[in-house]
XYZ file of C-alpha atoms in Angstrom:
316
model
C 0.000 0.000 0.000
C 2.861 2.348 0.783
C 5.877 2.463 -1.452
C 9.413 2.116 -0.172
C 9.965 5.880 -0.389
C 7.090 6.451 2.001
C 8.568 3.938 4.411
C 11.889 5.714 4.387
C 10.169 9.065 4.725
C 8.250 7.907 7.769
C 11.437 6.553 9.310
C 13.045 9.960 8.846
C 10.052 11.695 10.381
C 10.278 9.407 13.373
C 14.019 9.498 13.801
C 14.153 12.805 15.646
C 11.861 11.841 18.506
C 13.021 8.204 18.452
C 16.557 9.329 19.141
C 15.358 11.037 22.310
C 12.717 8.624 23.537
C 12.227 4.876 23.339
C 8.529 3.946 23.448
C 7.364 2.020 26.529
C 6.902 -1.500 25.183
C 10.238 -1.467 23.403
C 11.972 -0.123 26.502
C 10.417 -2.763 28.746
C 11.239 -5.566 26.318
C 14.877 -4.516 25.921
C 15.484 -3.858 29.611
C 13.757 -7.014 30.868
C 13.506 -9.562 28.033
C 11.447 -12.627 29.025
C 13.632 -15.600 29.830
C 11.555 -17.851 27.562
C 11.956 -15.550 24.555
C 14.909 -16.382 22.283
C 17.206 -13.451 21.632
C 16.940 -13.874 17.873
C 14.429 -15.461 15.506
C 14.400 -15.328 11.714
C 11.738 -17.304 9.873
C 13.231 -17.301 6.396
C 10.750 -19.929 5.144
C 7.827 -17.469 5.187
C 7.020 -16.881 1.505
C 7.324 -13.428 -0.014
C 4.938 -11.672 -2.385
C 5.972 -8.188 -3.446
C 3.276 -5.594 -3.114
C 1.714 -4.376 -6.346
C -0.122 -1.063 -6.633
C -1.869 -0.447 -3.288
C -2.223 -4.152 -2.500
C -0.117 -4.465 0.638
C -3.091 -6.115 2.388
C -3.540 -8.937 -0.149
C 0.237 -9.438 -0.326
C 0.583 -9.660 3.463
C -2.357 -12.043 3.723
C -0.956 -14.263 0.961
C 2.354 -14.504 2.827
C 0.661 -15.470 6.098
C -1.500 -18.055 4.331
C 1.503 -19.487 2.541
C 3.245 -19.860 5.878
C 0.574 -22.384 6.963
C 0.626 -24.237 3.658
C -2.250 -22.547 1.850
C -1.359 -21.436 -1.651
C -2.743 -17.959 -2.186
C -2.625 -15.508 -5.064
C -2.465 -11.854 -3.919
C -4.335 -10.737 -7.051
C -7.237 -13.053 -6.294
C -7.217 -12.103 -2.622
C -7.412 -8.470 -3.694
C -10.865 -9.124 -5.113
C -11.998 -10.120 -1.627
C -10.131 -7.763 0.699
C -9.175 -4.651 -1.298
C -11.612 -1.731 -1.253
C -10.954 0.618 -4.172
C -13.013 3.366 -2.543
C -10.666 3.265 0.457
C -7.512 2.645 -1.522
C -6.662 -0.265 0.748
C -7.947 -3.120 2.917
C -9.749 -2.729 6.209
C -8.940 -5.018 9.111
C -12.370 -6.673 9.017
C -11.917 -7.537 5.342
C -8.468 -8.947 6.062
C -9.840 -11.254 8.757
C -12.881 -12.277 6.739
C -10.712 -12.930 3.680
C -8.477 -15.206 5.726
C -11.437 -17.148 7.102
C -12.753 -17.772 3.612
C -9.441 -19.515 2.904
C -10.107 -22.045 5.674
C -8.019 -20.586 8.504
C -8.857 -18.956 11.811
C -7.926 -15.277 11.857
C -7.224 -14.157 15.407
C -6.679 -10.627 16.674
C -3.667 -10.600 19.009
C -3.083 -8.594 22.171
C -1.618 -5.195 21.364
C 1.731 -6.002 22.945
C 5.123 -6.041 21.294
C 6.135 -9.027 23.406
C 3.111 -10.925 22.042
C 4.253 -10.332 18.462
C 7.729 -11.633 19.163
C 6.396 -14.595 21.137
C 4.180 -15.583 18.205
C 7.116 -15.449 15.807
C 9.184 -17.500 18.245
C 6.323 -20.031 18.306
C 6.579 -20.365 14.527
C 3.723 -18.078 13.489
C 3.896 -15.256 10.966
C 2.073 -12.156 12.203
C 0.263 -9.658 9.994
C 0.525 -6.120 11.381
C -0.963 -2.787 10.411
C 1.291 0.247 10.546
C 0.739 3.946 10.063
C 3.849 5.135 8.281
C 2.634 8.714 8.222
C 1.326 10.961 10.951
C -1.845 10.934 13.034
C -3.377 13.701 10.918
C -1.972 12.364 7.646
C -2.007 8.577 7.954
C -0.330 6.198 5.526
C -1.666 2.749 6.308
C 0.459 -0.273 5.493
C 0.263 -4.022 6.139
C 3.447 -6.023 6.689
C 4.333 -9.467 8.027
C 6.570 -9.942 11.073
C 8.897 -12.868 10.434
C 11.544 -12.377 13.106
C 13.456 -10.096 15.423
C 16.930 -9.476 16.805
C 16.917 -8.221 20.392
C 20.699 -7.569 20.607
C 20.436 -5.453 17.457
C 17.111 -3.965 18.645
C 15.448 -4.781 15.344
C 12.287 -6.412 14.059
C 12.279 -8.318 10.766
C 9.498 -7.754 8.250
C 8.343 -8.771 4.837
C 7.089 -5.383 3.700
C 6.070 -3.772 0.430
C 8.618 -4.750 -2.187
C 11.292 -5.559 0.400
C 11.888 -9.241 1.101
C 13.618 -8.597 4.418
C 13.255 -5.234 6.115
C 15.182 -4.718 9.339
C 13.415 -1.962 11.245
C 14.463 -0.584 14.643
C 12.084 -1.859 17.298
C 11.356 1.644 18.536
C 10.508 2.881 15.032
C 8.245 -0.115 14.520
C 6.445 0.545 17.806
C 5.751 4.138 16.793
C 4.262 3.090 13.460
C 2.353 0.185 15.001
C 0.964 2.249 17.895
C -0.452 4.727 15.379
C -2.529 1.894 13.887
C -4.021 0.976 17.254
C -1.490 -1.874 17.669
C -3.475 -4.139 15.347
C -2.054 -7.579 14.596
C -3.410 -10.984 13.642
C -2.355 -14.544 13.039
C -3.930 -16.923 10.535
C -3.746 -20.552 11.627
C -5.505 -23.855 10.906
C -8.475 -24.543 13.219
C -6.518 -27.125 15.204
C -3.931 -24.547 16.366
C -4.107 -21.529 18.654
C -1.804 -18.516 18.753
C 0.670 -18.736 21.611
C -0.404 -15.464 23.219
C -4.121 -15.354 22.481
C -6.508 -14.582 25.331
C -9.581 -16.693 25.999
C -11.959 -13.979 24.753
C -9.914 -13.437 21.592
C -9.841 -17.176 20.870
C -13.609 -17.493 21.238
C -14.218 -14.404 19.125
C -11.978 -15.859 16.410
C -13.784 -19.209 16.485
C -17.174 -17.500 16.199
C -15.930 -15.486 13.243
C -14.543 -18.641 11.639
C -17.890 -20.419 12.078
C -19.570 -17.816 9.859
C -17.318 -18.708 6.917
C -16.322 -22.341 7.459
C -18.077 -25.681 6.932
C -19.607 -26.932 10.197
C -17.041 -29.736 10.631
C -14.154 -27.270 10.415
C -15.877 -24.827 12.724
C -16.413 -27.624 15.245
C -12.671 -28.318 15.158
C -11.984 -24.664 15.994
C -14.284 -24.840 19.011
C -12.705 -28.112 20.156
C -9.299 -26.437 19.985
C -10.503 -23.582 22.191
C -12.005 -26.045 24.666
C -8.755 -27.996 24.891
C -7.140 -24.909 26.431
C -10.222 -23.529 28.211
C -12.548 -26.488 28.864
C -14.993 -24.430 30.933
C -15.737 -21.822 28.273
C -19.505 -21.605 27.872
C -19.614 -19.967 24.431
C -17.146 -22.441 22.946
C -19.169 -25.325 24.357
C -22.387 -23.980 22.856
C -20.595 -23.339 19.584
C -19.316 -26.905 19.497
C -22.801 -28.279 20.025
C -24.301 -26.059 17.339
C -21.655 -26.892 14.731
C -21.810 -30.612 15.422
C -25.588 -30.481 15.011
C -25.210 -28.522 11.768
C -22.740 -31.115 10.476
C -25.216 -33.925 11.083
C -23.487 -35.370 14.142
C -26.554 -35.410 16.378
C -25.004 -37.782 18.920
C -21.887 -35.652 19.245
C -24.017 -32.518 19.545
C -26.050 -34.102 22.355
C -22.864 -34.965 24.221
C -21.544 -31.419 23.784
C -24.760 -29.782 25.004
C -25.065 -32.194 27.939
C -21.519 -31.345 29.010
C -22.227 -27.609 28.856
C -25.611 -27.966 30.560
C -24.225 -29.944 33.478
C -21.139 -27.747 33.852
C -22.866 -24.367 33.605
C -26.567 -25.166 34.176
C -27.136 -23.219 30.963
C -30.742 -22.738 29.852
C -29.869 -22.646 26.160
C -27.791 -25.824 26.480
C -30.657 -27.650 28.206
C -33.113 -26.484 25.544
C -30.859 -27.495 22.663
C -30.323 -30.867 24.294
C -34.096 -31.268 24.653
C -34.614 -30.448 20.969
C -32.027 -33.016 19.856
C -33.380 -35.704 22.164
C -36.894 -35.087 20.896
C -35.721 -35.388 17.279
C -34.073 -38.697 18.189
C -37.314 -40.015 19.679
C -36.161 -39.788 23.311
C -39.301 -38.113 24.656
C -38.593 -38.716 28.342
C -35.028 -37.423 28.036
C -36.219 -34.424 26.045
C -38.853 -33.566 28.648
C -36.337 -33.836 31.486
C -33.878 -31.531 29.709
C -36.620 -29.029 28.837
C -37.730 -28.895 32.464
C -34.182 -28.193 33.560
C -34.005 -25.433 30.960
C -37.225 -23.881 32.231
C -36.045 -24.036 35.834
C -32.827 -22.287 34.900
C -34.643 -19.638 32.878
C -37.031 -18.938 35.740
C -34.258 -18.659 38.315
C -31.432 -16.917 36.475
C -31.900 -16.513 32.691
C -35.230 -14.760 32.038
C -34.283 -13.979 28.427
C -34.831 -17.686 27.679
C -38.110 -17.998 29.572
C -40.465 -17.920 26.571
C -38.300 -20.325 24.566
C -38.095 -22.639 27.571
C -41.871 -22.730 27.946
C -42.312 -23.463 24.274
C -39.609 -26.131 24.393
C -41.261 -27.914 27.304
C -44.659 -27.733 25.594
C -43.152 -29.316 22.496
C -41.818 -32.278 24.492
C -45.141 -32.796 26.260
C -46.959 -32.954 22.947
C -44.311 -35.203 21.447
C -43.430 -32.767 18.647
């Protein structure tokens, strides 16, 4: 999106203040590097696609997809993620475009240490930078492929440059001006190393909207492996298993959630599946539990619970 000249110009604009002040995350990382973080990482195997025209978004996304074994053509991705009226790609389009390629796009914590930890874990990270100023922004997507703490540099695939070595403090300035936006794109059986529980669930829900039910179920299972008590992931697993035709698996998922959380919606979904399977007694018992829960703690489900119980009593 931004040509090399703009990158150099932004670096020059930043150099005056950067020489006097190191931004907080860079300072903290350099003064107290985490013991588990290697001093240097360079992921040379990440593929490179030079940016054409204003297509830094499609190029960055193609590189991240290629890193997880998905062949991607930046020109074809541009049809999905590039907005001519904006002269670039918005973050939502970038994430949605990734999901349509069969991967889970996850927003990362806005922390420099998180970026480096992801790279150390073997994950390419797509970042958004503002290479201009707050009042005159120049938005640009790049891919973080490594870093060198002794040299105080971050390694990027950026624009038409296969390997750009940017001072960490300069990178933090440009990244902070974008709102510290970063994402990974990974298969549904893998989670980013630094993702939070809420971010992982949000990513799985977004993936469900674009993926076949079986693949979406795998994403929810992956979340539950790390956070087995997550209510939304449990409900999502049940819904996607049901949508994929695995009624028995869906019943097991909803029963697990219902018993763990006493969730009205889980009880009601379990009742519906049991009724469809001809288990009228089991359906009625689950519907009654759902109604009890709705009456005591989840009034938003009260009407649905009453209707669900009525359906089981009439054998529908």
